[in-house]
mmCIF file of C-alpha atoms in Angstrom:
data_model
loop_
_atom_site.group_PDB
_atom_site.id
_atom_site.type_symbol
_atom_site.label_atom_id
_atom_site.label_comp_id
_atom_site.label_asym_id
_atom_site.label_seq_id
_atom_site.Cartn_x
_atom_site.Cartn_y
_atom_site.Cartn_z
ATOM 1 C CA UNK A 1 -189.543 110.257 -99.139
ATOM 2 C CA UNK A 2 -188.301 106.895 -97.854
ATOM 3 C CA UNK A 3 -189.982 105.428 -94.781
ATOM 4 C CA UNK A 4 -187.843 102.963 -92.837
ATOM 5 C CA UNK A 5 -189.317 99.907 -91.135
ATOM 6 C CA UNK A 6 -191.051 96.811 -92.465
ATOM 7 C CA UNK A 7 -194.502 97.730 -91.104
ATOM 8 C CA UNK A 8 -194.758 101.101 -92.837
ATOM 9 C CA UNK A 9 -196.246 101.711 -96.227
ATOM 10 C CA UNK A 10 -194.416 104.015 -98.594
ATOM 11 C CA UNK A 11 -195.719 107.557 -98.246
ATOM 12 C CA UNK A 12 -195.306 110.511 -100.563
ATOM 13 C CA UNK A 13 -194.843 114.024 -99.184
ATOM 14 C CA UNK A 14 -196.141 116.536 -101.726
ATOM 15 C CA UNK A 15 -194.572 119.950 -101.270
ATOM 16 C CA UNK A 16 -196.115 123.090 -102.680
ATOM 17 C CA UNK A 17 -194.400 123.948 -106.001
ATOM 18 C CA UNK A 18 -192.300 126.786 -104.545
ATOM 19 C CA UNK A 19 -190.808 124.577 -101.840
ATOM 20 C CA UNK A 20 -190.398 121.651 -104.217
ATOM 21 C CA UNK A 21 -188.442 123.915 -106.573
ATOM 22 C CA UNK A 22 -186.152 125.019 -103.726
ATOM 23 C CA UNK A 23 -185.445 121.414 -102.759
ATOM 24 C CA UNK A 24 -184.744 120.334 -106.334
ATOM 25 C CA UNK A 25 -182.477 123.249 -107.258
ATOM 26 C CA UNK A 26 -180.701 124.560 -104.187
ATOM 27 C CA UNK A 27 -180.184 121.964 -101.476
ATOM 28 C CA UNK A 28 -176.434 121.840 -102.226
ATOM 29 C CA UNK A 29 -176.149 125.564 -102.954
ATOM 30 C CA UNK A 30 -174.383 128.096 -100.770
ATOM 31 C CA UNK A 31 -176.072 131.361 -101.799
ATOM 32 C CA UNK A 32 -178.440 132.077 -104.674
ATOM 33 C CA UNK A 33 -180.783 134.805 -105.840
ATOM 34 C CA UNK A 34 -184.452 134.122 -105.110
ATOM 35 C CA UNK A 35 -185.844 137.370 -106.537
ATOM 36 C CA UNK A 36 -184.552 140.884 -107.353
ATOM 37 C CA UNK A 37 -184.404 141.865 -103.679
ATOM 38 C CA UNK A 38 -183.707 138.586 -101.859
ATOM 39 C CA UNK A 39 -180.737 136.264 -101.579
ATOM 40 C CA UNK A 40 -181.367 132.696 -100.418
ATOM 41 C CA UNK A 41 -178.711 131.052 -98.274
ATOM 42 C CA UNK A 42 -178.373 127.332 -97.571
ATOM 43 C CA UNK A 43 -174.641 126.968 -96.888
ATOM 44 C CA UNK A 44 -174.122 126.287 -93.161
ATOM 45 C CA UNK A 45 -170.932 128.335 -92.873
ATOM 46 C CA UNK A 46 -172.480 131.403 -94.506
ATOM 47 C CA UNK A 47 -175.640 131.047 -92.383
ATOM 48 C CA UNK A 48 -173.421 130.971 -89.301
ATOM 49 C CA UNK A 49 -171.545 134.095 -90.381
ATOM 50 C CA UNK A 50 -174.760 135.996 -91.159
ATOM 51 C CA UNK A 51 -176.404 135.160 -87.841
ATOM 52 C CA UNK A 52 -173.260 136.051 -85.907
ATOM 53 C CA UNK A 53 -172.812 139.375 -87.711
ATOM 54 C CA UNK A 54 -175.631 141.146 -85.867
ATOM 55 C CA UNK A 55 -178.566 140.365 -83.540
ATOM 56 C CA UNK A 56 -182.085 140.125 -84.924
ATOM 57 C CA UNK A 57 -183.854 143.486 -84.880
ATOM 58 C CA UNK A 58 -187.358 143.895 -83.478
ATOM 59 C CA UNK A 59 -189.017 143.341 -86.856
ATOM 60 C CA UNK A 60 -187.218 140.016 -87.335
ATOM 61 C CA UNK A 61 -188.433 138.452 -84.079
ATOM 62 C CA UNK A 62 -191.618 136.474 -84.850
ATOM 63 C CA UNK A 63 -193.232 136.600 -81.400
ATOM 64 C CA UNK A 64 -191.989 139.934 -80.152
ATOM 65 C CA UNK A 65 -192.015 142.056 -83.288
ATOM 66 C CA UNK A 66 -194.108 145.250 -82.973
ATOM 67 C CA UNK A 67 -197.823 144.672 -82.531
ATOM 68 C CA UNK A 68 -199.979 147.158 -84.429
ATOM 69 C CA UNK A 69 -196.993 149.526 -84.548
ATOM 70 C CA UNK A 70 -196.241 149.241 -80.823
ATOM 71 C CA UNK A 71 -192.797 147.937 -79.902
ATOM 72 C CA UNK A 72 -192.596 145.081 -77.412
ATOM 73 C CA UNK A 73 -190.238 146.115 -74.614
ATOM 74 C CA UNK A 74 -187.788 143.718 -73.013
ATOM 75 C CA UNK A 75 -189.635 143.756 -69.640
ATOM 76 C CA UNK A 76 -192.902 142.922 -71.428
ATOM 77 C CA UNK A 77 -191.401 140.096 -73.476
ATOM 78 C CA UNK A 78 -189.628 138.697 -70.395
ATOM 79 C CA UNK A 79 -192.880 138.710 -68.395
ATOM 80 C CA UNK A 80 -194.699 136.915 -71.208
ATOM 81 C CA UNK A 81 -191.962 134.285 -71.537
ATOM 82 C CA UNK A 82 -191.935 133.614 -67.808
ATOM 83 C CA UNK A 83 -195.721 133.282 -67.748
ATOM 84 C CA UNK A 84 -196.029 130.889 -70.681
ATOM 85 C CA UNK A 85 -193.027 128.842 -69.527
ATOM 86 C CA UNK A 86 -194.640 128.323 -66.132
ATOM 87 C CA UNK A 87 -197.952 127.448 -67.769
ATOM 88 C CA UNK A 88 -196.275 124.730 -69.833
ATOM 89 C CA UNK A 89 -194.455 123.359 -66.770
ATOM 90 C CA UNK A 90 -197.751 123.217 -64.884
ATOM 91 C CA UNK A 91 -199.472 121.519 -67.819
ATOM 92 C CA UNK A 92 -196.795 118.840 -68.034
ATOM 93 C CA UNK A 93 -197.467 117.931 -64.392
ATOM 94 C CA UNK A 94 -201.143 117.230 -65.069
ATOM 95 C CA UNK A 95 -202.213 113.587 -65.367
ATOM 96 C CA UNK A 96 -203.978 112.693 -68.581
ATOM 97 C CA UNK A 97 -207.565 111.519 -68.464
ATOM 98 C CA UNK A 98 -207.970 107.894 -69.460
ATOM 99 C CA UNK A 99 -210.498 108.820 -72.142
ATOM 100 C CA UNK A 100 -208.210 111.194 -74.057
ATOM 101 C CA UNK A 101 -208.540 110.404 -77.755
ATOM 102 C CA UNK A 102 -205.905 111.684 -80.164
ATOM 103 C CA UNK A 103 -207.226 109.910 -83.239
ATOM 104 C CA UNK A 104 -208.598 111.977 -86.062
ATOM 105 C CA UNK A 105 -207.145 114.557 -88.415
ATOM 106 C CA UNK A 106 -203.742 115.996 -87.562
ATOM 107 C CA UNK A 107 -202.380 118.524 -86.768
ATOM 108 C CA UNK A 108 -205.857 119.705 -85.677
ATOM 109 C CA UNK A 109 -206.384 116.910 -83.119
ATOM 110 C CA UNK A 110 -203.034 117.609 -81.478
ATOM 111 C CA UNK A 111 -203.638 121.354 -81.495
ATOM 112 C CA UNK A 112 -206.959 120.950 -79.678
ATOM 113 C CA UNK A 113 -205.391 118.678 -77.056
ATOM 114 C CA UNK A 114 -202.599 121.166 -76.346
ATOM 115 C CA UNK A 115 -204.979 124.128 -76.177
ATOM 116 C CA UNK A 116 -207.076 122.344 -73.559
ATOM 117 C CA UNK A 117 -204.055 121.010 -71.656
ATOM 118 C CA UNK A 118 -202.299 124.362 -71.235
ATOM 119 C CA UNK A 119 -205.103 126.923 -71.507
ATOM 120 C CA UNK A 120 -208.256 124.923 -70.761
ATOM 121 C CA UNK A 121 -209.064 126.872 -67.577
ATOM 122 C CA UNK A 122 -208.905 130.266 -69.298
ATOM 123 C CA UNK A 123 -212.039 132.259 -70.232
ATOM 124 C CA UNK A 124 -213.406 131.571 -73.702
ATOM 125 C CA UNK A 125 -212.442 135.076 -74.889
ATOM 126 C CA UNK A 126 -208.785 134.061 -74.357
ATOM 127 C CA UNK A 127 -208.912 130.424 -75.447
ATOM 128 C CA UNK A 128 -210.512 131.356 -78.761
ATOM 129 C CA UNK A 129 -207.337 133.311 -79.577
ATOM 130 C CA UNK A 130 -205.492 129.996 -79.919
ATOM 131 C CA UNK A 131 -207.928 128.735 -82.579
ATOM 132 C CA UNK A 132 -206.251 127.653 -85.822
ATOM 133 C CA UNK A 133 -209.012 129.307 -87.867
ATOM 134 C CA UNK A 134 -207.772 132.751 -86.890
ATOM 135 C CA UNK A 135 -204.896 132.121 -89.298
ATOM 136 C CA UNK A 136 -207.297 132.620 -92.193
ATOM 137 C CA UNK A 137 -207.053 136.420 -92.154
ATOM 138 C CA UNK A 138 -205.512 139.110 -89.974
ATOM 139 C CA UNK A 139 -208.837 140.967 -90.061
ATOM 140 C CA UNK A 140 -210.606 137.995 -88.479
ATOM 141 C CA UNK A 141 -207.986 137.792 -85.736
ATOM 142 C CA UNK A 142 -208.369 141.449 -84.811
ATOM 143 C CA UNK A 143 -212.148 141.280 -84.933
ATOM 144 C CA UNK A 144 -212.060 138.491 -82.338
ATOM 145 C CA UNK A 145 -209.487 140.373 -80.252
ATOM 146 C CA UNK A 146 -211.462 143.624 -80.383
ATOM 147 C CA UNK A 147 -214.703 141.884 -79.427
ATOM 148 C CA UNK A 148 -213.076 140.105 -76.491
ATOM 149 C CA UNK A 149 -211.399 143.292 -75.255
ATOM 150 C CA UNK A 150 -214.742 145.067 -75.232
ATOM 151 C CA UNK A 151 -216.577 142.478 -73.136
ATOM 152 C CA UNK A 152 -217.198 143.394 -69.487
ATOM 153 C CA UNK A 153 -215.733 141.470 -66.598
ATOM 154 C CA UNK A 154 -212.898 138.970 -66.640
ATOM 155 C CA UNK A 155 -211.106 136.471 -64.412
ATOM 156 C CA UNK A 156 -210.562 137.698 -60.872
ATOM 157 C CA UNK A 157 -207.131 137.812 -59.219
ATOM 158 C CA UNK A 158 -207.644 134.382 -57.604
ATOM 159 C CA UNK A 159 -209.212 132.637 -60.596
ATOM 160 C CA UNK A 160 -207.524 129.311 -61.509
ATOM 161 C CA UNK A 161 -206.427 130.479 -64.937
ATOM 162 C CA UNK A 162 -203.095 130.283 -66.707
ATOM 163 C CA UNK A 163 -200.415 132.779 -65.718
ATOM 164 C CA UNK A 164 -200.596 134.167 -69.223
ATOM 165 C CA UNK A 165 -204.339 134.791 -68.805
ATOM 166 C CA UNK A 166 -203.781 136.452 -65.421
ATOM 167 C CA UNK A 167 -201.162 138.715 -66.998
ATOM 168 C CA UNK A 168 -203.581 139.551 -69.812
ATOM 169 C CA UNK A 169 -206.478 140.260 -67.431
ATOM 170 C CA UNK A 170 -204.400 142.850 -65.567
ATOM 171 C CA UNK A 171 -204.735 145.293 -68.490
ATOM 172 C CA UNK A 172 -206.963 148.270 -67.649
ATOM 173 C CA UNK A 173 -208.225 150.368 -70.558
ATOM 174 C CA UNK A 174 -209.800 149.005 -73.722
ATOM 175 C CA UNK A 175 -206.646 149.813 -75.700
ATOM 176 C CA UNK A 176 -204.458 148.002 -73.163
ATOM 177 C CA UNK A 177 -206.790 144.983 -73.098
ATOM 178 C CA UNK A 178 -206.695 144.847 -76.877
ATOM 179 C CA UNK A 179 -202.904 144.915 -76.854
ATOM 180 C CA UNK A 180 -202.714 142.338 -74.061
ATOM 181 C CA UNK A 181 -205.030 139.967 -75.901
ATOM 182 C CA UNK A 182 -202.953 140.366 -79.055
ATOM 183 C CA UNK A 183 -199.893 139.349 -77.064
ATOM 184 C CA UNK A 184 -201.788 136.437 -75.490
ATOM 185 C CA UNK A 185 -202.270 135.078 -79.002
ATOM 186 C CA UNK A 186 -198.663 135.824 -79.931
ATOM 187 C CA UNK A 187 -197.396 133.824 -76.933
ATOM 188 C CA UNK A 188 -199.980 131.031 -76.666
ATOM 189 C CA UNK A 189 -200.858 130.109 -80.237
ATOM 190 C CA UNK A 190 -197.305 129.323 -81.466
ATOM 191 C CA UNK A 191 -196.862 126.698 -78.752
ATOM 192 C CA UNK A 192 -199.946 124.793 -79.910
ATOM 193 C CA UNK A 193 -199.223 125.358 -83.609
ATOM 194 C CA UNK A 194 -195.578 124.337 -83.462
ATOM 195 C CA UNK A 195 -195.956 121.250 -81.267
ATOM 196 C CA UNK A 196 -198.981 119.870 -83.114
ATOM 197 C CA UNK A 197 -197.273 120.468 -86.471
ATOM 198 C CA UNK A 198 -194.058 118.811 -85.279
ATOM 199 C CA UNK A 199 -195.855 115.724 -83.991
ATOM 200 C CA UNK A 200 -198.024 115.482 -87.119
ATOM 201 C CA UNK A 201 -194.822 115.562 -89.170
ATOM 202 C CA UNK A 202 -193.308 112.836 -86.990
ATOM 203 C CA UNK A 203 -196.381 110.630 -87.373
ATOM 204 C CA UNK A 204 -196.302 111.073 -91.120
ATOM 205 C CA UNK A 205 -192.602 110.376 -91.483
ATOM 206 C CA UNK A 206 -192.254 107.368 -89.214
ATOM 207 C CA UNK A 207 -195.343 105.905 -87.566
ATOM 208 C CA UNK A 208 -195.874 103.223 -86.441
ATOM 209 C CA UNK A 209 -192.609 103.609 -84.559
ATOM 210 C CA UNK A 210 -190.341 100.758 -83.560
ATOM 211 C CA UNK A 211 -190.540 100.055 -79.820
ATOM 212 C CA UNK A 212 -186.859 100.792 -79.256
ATOM 213 C CA UNK A 213 -186.966 104.157 -81.030
ATOM 214 C CA UNK A 214 -186.682 107.066 -78.573
ATOM 215 C CA UNK A 215 -189.025 110.036 -78.738
ATOM 216 C CA UNK A 216 -185.982 112.322 -78.646
ATOM 217 C CA UNK A 217 -184.486 110.799 -81.777
ATOM 218 C CA UNK A 218 -187.844 110.712 -83.574
ATOM 219 C CA UNK A 219 -188.343 114.420 -82.962
ATOM 220 C CA UNK A 220 -184.777 115.420 -83.825
ATOM 221 C CA UNK A 221 -184.997 113.574 -87.140
ATOM 222 C CA UNK A 222 -188.430 115.043 -87.840
ATOM 223 C CA UNK A 223 -187.027 118.525 -87.189
ATOM 224 C CA UNK A 224 -184.344 117.765 -89.746
ATOM 225 C CA UNK A 225 -186.622 116.612 -92.547
ATOM 226 C CA UNK A 226 -189.682 118.797 -91.881
ATOM 227 C CA UNK A 227 -188.619 121.670 -89.629
ATOM 228 C CA UNK A 228 -191.704 123.762 -88.761
ATOM 229 C CA UNK A 229 -189.425 126.839 -88.641
ATOM 230 C CA UNK A 230 -187.989 126.309 -92.089
ATOM 231 C CA UNK A 231 -186.596 129.765 -92.866
ATOM 232 C CA UNK A 232 -184.993 132.739 -91.118
ATOM 233 C CA UNK A 233 -185.358 136.216 -92.614
ATOM 234 C CA UNK A 234 -182.957 139.078 -92.083
ATOM 235 C CA UNK A 235 -183.645 142.423 -93.712
ATOM 236 C CA UNK A 236 -180.963 144.174 -95.743
ATOM 237 C CA UNK A 237 -177.977 145.225 -93.663
ATOM 238 C CA UNK A 238 -174.429 146.363 -94.506
ATOM 239 C CA UNK A 239 -173.012 143.587 -92.304
ATOM 240 C CA UNK A 240 -174.333 140.966 -94.731
ATOM 241 C CA UNK A 241 -172.945 142.603 -97.853
ATOM 242 C CA UNK A 242 -169.524 142.701 -96.208
ATOM 243 C CA UNK A 243 -169.591 138.925 -95.692
ATOM 244 C CA UNK A 244 -170.215 137.824 -99.263
ATOM 245 C CA UNK A 245 -170.107 139.735 -102.529
ATOM 246 C CA UNK A 246 -173.174 137.863 -103.778
ATOM 247 C CA UNK A 247 -175.245 139.794 -101.218
ATOM 248 C CA UNK A 248 -175.996 143.380 -102.152
ATOM 249 C CA UNK A 249 -176.453 146.175 -99.627
ATOM 250 C CA UNK A 250 -180.175 146.306 -100.408
ATOM 251 C CA UNK A 251 -180.725 142.552 -100.431
ATOM 252 C CA UNK A 252 -182.804 140.859 -97.780
ATOM 253 C CA UNK A 253 -181.418 137.472 -96.783
ATOM 254 C CA UNK A 254 -183.589 134.370 -96.448
ATOM 255 C CA UNK A 255 -181.723 131.545 -94.738
ATOM 256 C CA UNK A 256 -183.238 128.137 -95.404
ATOM 257 C CA UNK A 257 -182.576 125.416 -92.814
ATOM 258 C CA UNK A 258 -184.970 123.200 -94.784
ATOM 259 C CA UNK A 259 -182.327 122.997 -97.514
ATOM 260 C CA UNK A 260 -179.355 122.746 -95.172
ATOM 261 C CA UNK A 261 -181.059 119.908 -93.301
ATOM 262 C CA UNK A 262 -181.271 117.911 -96.553
ATOM 263 C CA UNK A 263 -177.880 118.710 -98.035
ATOM 264 C CA UNK A 264 -176.064 115.570 -99.273
ATOM 265 C CA UNK A 265 -172.815 117.342 -98.372
ATOM 266 C CA UNK A 266 -173.779 117.158 -94.680
ATOM 267 C CA UNK A 267 -176.061 114.137 -94.246
ATOM 268 C CA UNK A 268 -175.941 110.487 -95.242
ATOM 269 C CA UNK A 269 -179.188 109.461 -96.967
ATOM 270 C CA UNK A 270 -180.487 113.029 -96.582
ATOM 271 C CA UNK A 271 -184.082 112.225 -97.603
ATOM 272 C CA UNK A 272 -184.440 109.134 -95.418
ATOM 273 C CA UNK A 273 -186.109 109.194 -92.003
ATOM 274 C CA UNK A 274 -183.435 107.700 -89.758
ATOM 275 C CA UNK A 275 -183.896 108.579 -86.076
ATOM 276 C CA UNK A 276 -180.962 106.350 -85.151
ATOM 277 C CA UNK A 277 -178.576 108.916 -86.678
ATOM 278 C CA UNK A 278 -179.111 111.000 -83.516
ATOM 279 C CA UNK A 279 -177.988 108.312 -81.089
ATOM 280 C CA UNK A 280 -174.983 109.829 -79.340
ATOM 281 C CA UNK A 281 -175.135 112.994 -81.499
ATOM 282 C CA UNK A 282 -175.396 116.523 -80.102
ATOM 283 C CA UNK A 283 -178.070 118.469 -82.015
ATOM 284 C CA UNK A 284 -176.898 121.795 -80.560
ATOM 285 C CA UNK A 285 -173.503 121.451 -82.215
ATOM 286 C CA UNK A 286 -174.253 119.534 -85.379
ATOM 287 C CA UNK A 287 -173.151 121.481 -88.497
ATOM 288 C CA UNK A 288 -176.044 122.793 -90.517
ATOM 289 C CA UNK A 289 -178.761 121.797 -88.022
ATOM 290 C CA UNK A 290 -180.903 124.806 -87.096
ATOM 291 C CA UNK A 291 -184.437 123.742 -86.133
ATOM 292 C CA UNK A 292 -184.533 126.291 -83.303
ATOM 293 C CA UNK A 293 -182.274 128.943 -84.764
ATOM 294 C CA UNK A 294 -178.637 129.800 -84.228
ATOM 295 C CA UNK A 295 -176.510 129.052 -81.156
ATOM 296 C CA UNK A 296 -176.360 132.722 -80.124
ATOM 297 C CA UNK A 297 -180.085 133.300 -80.714
ATOM 298 C CA UNK A 298 -182.055 130.149 -79.944
ATOM 299 C CA UNK A 299 -185.843 130.150 -80.153
ATOM 300 C CA UNK A 300 -187.216 131.013 -76.718
ATOM 301 C CA UNK A 301 -189.852 128.292 -76.989
ATOM 302 C CA UNK A 302 -187.660 125.279 -77.653
ATOM 303 C CA UNK A 303 -187.608 124.141 -74.020
ATOM 304 C CA UNK A 304 -191.416 124.028 -74.137
ATOM 305 C CA UNK A 305 -191.819 122.495 -77.583
ATOM 306 C CA UNK A 306 -189.759 119.364 -77.003
ATOM 307 C CA UNK A 307 -191.324 118.213 -73.672
ATOM 308 C CA UNK A 308 -194.848 118.808 -74.974
ATOM 309 C CA UNK A 309 -194.073 116.942 -78.204
ATOM 310 C CA UNK A 310 -192.610 114.019 -76.246
ATOM 311 C CA UNK A 311 -195.740 113.881 -74.091
ATOM 312 C CA UNK A 312 -197.911 113.705 -77.184
ATOM 313 C CA UNK A 313 -195.769 110.950 -78.681
ATOM 314 C CA UNK A 314 -195.984 108.986 -75.427
ATOM 315 C CA UNK A 315 -199.779 109.129 -75.577
ATOM 316 C CA UNK A 316 -199.948 108.246 -79.272
ATOM 317 C CA UNK A 317 -197.588 105.304 -78.944
ATOM 318 C CA UNK A 318 -199.272 103.969 -75.805
ATOM 319 C CA UNK A 319 -202.625 104.017 -77.617
ATOM 320 C CA UNK A 320 -201.158 102.381 -80.767
ATOM 321 C CA UNK A 321 -202.077 105.363 -82.935
ATOM 322 C CA UNK A 322 -200.438 105.887 -86.314
ATOM 323 C CA UNK A 323 -201.181 107.193 -89.790
ATOM 324 C CA UNK A 324 -204.113 105.386 -91.395
ATOM 325 C CA UNK A 325 -202.686 102.526 -93.483
ATOM 326 C CA UNK A 326 -204.572 103.577 -96.613
ATOM 327 C CA UNK A 327 -203.207 107.153 -96.598
ATOM 328 C CA UNK A 328 -200.124 107.346 -98.778
ATOM 329 C CA UNK A 329 -200.036 111.057 -99.691
ATOM 330 C CA UNK A 330 -199.940 114.229 -97.605
ATOM 331 C CA UNK A 331 -199.448 117.813 -98.721
ATOM 332 C CA UNK A 332 -197.145 120.482 -97.332
ATOM 333 C CA UNK A 333 -198.511 123.957 -98.163
ATOM 334 C CA UNK A 334 -196.503 127.152 -98.355
ATOM 335 C CA UNK A 335 -197.044 128.575 -94.868
ATOM 336 C CA UNK A 336 -195.235 130.135 -91.946
ATOM 337 C CA UNK A 337 -194.909 126.736 -90.288
ATOM 338 C CA UNK A 338 -193.797 123.850 -92.494
ATOM 339 C CA UNK A 339 -195.928 120.776 -91.993
ATOM 340 C CA UNK A 340 -198.122 118.118 -93.497
ATOM 341 C CA UNK A 341 -201.876 118.681 -93.421
ATOM 342 C CA UNK A 342 -204.845 116.354 -93.315
ATOM 343 C CA UNK A 343 -203.018 113.407 -91.750
ATOM 344 C CA UNK A 344 -205.548 110.764 -90.675
ATOM 345 C CA UNK A 345 -204.493 109.049 -87.460
ATOM 346 C CA UNK A 346 -206.169 105.805 -86.415
ATOM 347 C CA UNK A 347 -205.714 103.047 -83.852
ATOM 348 C CA UNK A 348 -203.672 100.232 -85.395
#
């Protein structure tokens, strides 16, 4: 990975072997077989055709797929989106305390800041659902949810909690509280995970940033090289087989924006971090650029992710924080969100 700028030391991004193999073999490919039941797709035109051929079904929606076998209705998902959107808007209006310290290990430091910024007033039983450690196992997550749902009491109707917490607290029976707390995690945790991962990736790729470099361009270029949402899965469907004879009727389709974003057929210097390439460019209409999904099915959280990420970058840049000069390697594990881990951020 090339790092532009005279004040930056060369850094190496170490991808897990599976991702490294994808990048080495398929970044210029259109469609290819990943395993006996899955076709990988990196060609932008074919991705566009697949995503236009039918809407995502309920099992393909990451936030609003069924929870413990229970479908998430449109009124429920709409209420959750309105609540979390308002919570983020309210959080962005808050002034930052002068003693906020974002140094330390990223993305954890950024995740903790966002959790406290948006959900800091919520009861512990809710805030703990945003904890990164719950990613370790599904069993751990549901143990914490079940324990919290069984505790007596809760925030009253006039308590100064997030709108998402107020919505969650309105559940009556134990079963409804358990479901509501599961949805609290589904709605709240991805905001903190995605934004902290995105900003950690940006720090790794380009910090310390040139003064004239805009946060917008930094983030757009980071989303190109290390998109947290790096793949889109669609389960087997006859519409896909009709589009391309390389896709069988029983084949699932895994679309890989990570590869499209690095294709030399689309991008100049595809592996180089160049935020200036976005000056005057429209990311919503750029061929092969899908950090928030397809034009007819954009990620519902994108209008929250970008403002929160820009706020974090403002704070980091104002405090002269960047990757520790002696750290030259960071690893990208195989995970739901693509991002570097263990990035040490210090005051320069």
